Amino acid sequence: MGWLGRDIVSIKDFSKDEILQVLDKAADIEKNRSKYSELLRGKVMAALFFEPSTRTRLSFEAAMHRLGGSVIGFSEPSMTSIAKGETFEDTMRIIDGYCDVIAIRHPEIGSAKKAADIVRNPVINAGDGAHEHPTQTFTDLYTIRKSCGRLDNLTVGFLGDLKYGRTVHSLAYALSHFNATIYFISPKSLKMPDEDLKELNKRKVTYHEEEDLLKVSNKLDVLYVTRIQKERFLNPEDYHSVKGVYKLDPSFLKHTKPELKILHPLPRIDEINPQLDKAPQSIYFEQAHNGVPVRMALLAMVLGGK
Ligand code: NCD
């Protein structure tokens, strides 16, 4: 499938080869930034953020600016006509006429797909509820490849909120292309959803479920830590029962391979003690910064810049 005009709604829509094309483009952009600085001159990205965001929104905006394009949008939907009762459909149809590409984050599962079905321009899913976050996955894979030197045959642990963590769902699907062995480490109430496990079974992914991190920590090449997604809990008591269940500090490294890489999509709450930040294993800030070249690559590709 070609890239021009393509929606980026689910990581499941991308083959291994296509994923690698994005990572290679991002690597070239990172190396030769000036070559790309006028690529999207005259193009406009609409950044529609119906949910809080720091990294995703600002790295999308930085990416568009660094390609010579410009940005419109909102990060506070209460300041738009949605507050007057305008429907999602009408809002999308109107904004579609003001831009060339739409990046959207929305609390509802399936919202990016819904937007893509309404508008003519390409839609990029910047997170749809607890479902998926494909551009974070491209960023995660880029970071893993850069720091581990490869993507194939890695043992990857996912830690924390695997039920509501959309970055986990998308990255786990993507790893099915790379012969990963996965450890899903979480309290029982936050385990990976059954429908995602079914999909991984279909894709013949080897995975194990575990509650105790220290039982498996020495097997891991990558540990992907996540925040407990407080805002997604229907019942605050359920959140309080799992809050703070995993807390990593430098002593954790006694239980791991020395070359382990620790990722986190961020924001963190208390699951990684800042004392761990200086360890060479901790690459989550670099991961956040990689969001810019990766989103530059995706914007360039869907908008047809060479
Ligand atoms: C994540 C998200 O919004 O899903 N953050 C991000 O985009 N980097 C993770 C989170 O909010 O915990």
PDB file of C-alpha atoms and ligand atoms in Angstrom, residues 55-56 105 133 136 166-167 227 229 231 265-267, ligand 1:
ATOM      1  CA  ARG A  55       4.938  14.698  24.458  1.00  0.00           C
ATOM      2  CA  THR A  56       2.626  13.545  21.727  1.00  0.00           C
ATOM      3  CA  ARG A 105      -6.270  12.177  20.444  1.00  0.00           C
ATOM      4  CA  HIS A 133      -1.237   4.635  20.094  1.00  0.00           C
ATOM      5  CA  GLN A 136       4.221   5.972  20.051  1.00  0.00           C
ATOM      6  CA  ARG A 166      -2.736   1.848  24.783  1.00  0.00           C
ATOM      7  CA  THR A 167       1.008   2.097  24.136  1.00  0.00           C
ATOM      8  CA  ARG A 227       1.869   4.349  34.383  1.00  0.00           C
ATOM      9  CA  GLN A 229      -3.901   4.868  33.901  1.00  0.00           C
ATOM     10  CA  GLU A 231      -8.253   8.353  34.408  1.00  0.00           C
ATOM     11  CA  PRO A 265       6.199   6.247  27.225  1.00  0.00           C
ATOM     12  CA  LEU A 266       5.928   8.787  30.059  1.00  0.00           C
ATOM     13  CA  PRO A 267       4.494  10.561  32.000  1.00  0.00           C
TER      14      PRO A 267
HETATM   15  C1  NCD B   1       1.005   7.738  26.913  1.00  0.00           C
HETATM   16  C2  NCD B   1      -0.407   7.914  26.446  1.00  0.00           C
HETATM   17  O1  NCD B   1      -0.925   9.026  26.346  1.00  0.00           O
HETATM   18  O2  NCD B   1      -0.991   6.890  26.129  1.00  0.00           O
HETATM   19  N1  NCD B   1       1.771   8.881  26.836  1.00  0.00           N
HETATM   20  C3  NCD B   1       2.332   9.236  25.632  1.00  0.00           C
HETATM   21  O3  NCD B   1       1.657   9.473  24.669  1.00  0.00           O
HETATM   22  N2  NCD B   1       3.668   9.287  25.569  1.00  0.00           N
HETATM   23  C4  NCD B   1       1.120   7.018  28.192  1.00  0.00           C
HETATM   24  C5  NCD B   1       0.388   7.498  29.401  1.00  0.00           C
HETATM   25  O4  NCD B   1      -0.389   8.458  29.371  1.00  0.00           O
HETATM   26  O5  NCD B   1       0.603   6.884  30.445  1.00  0.00           O
END
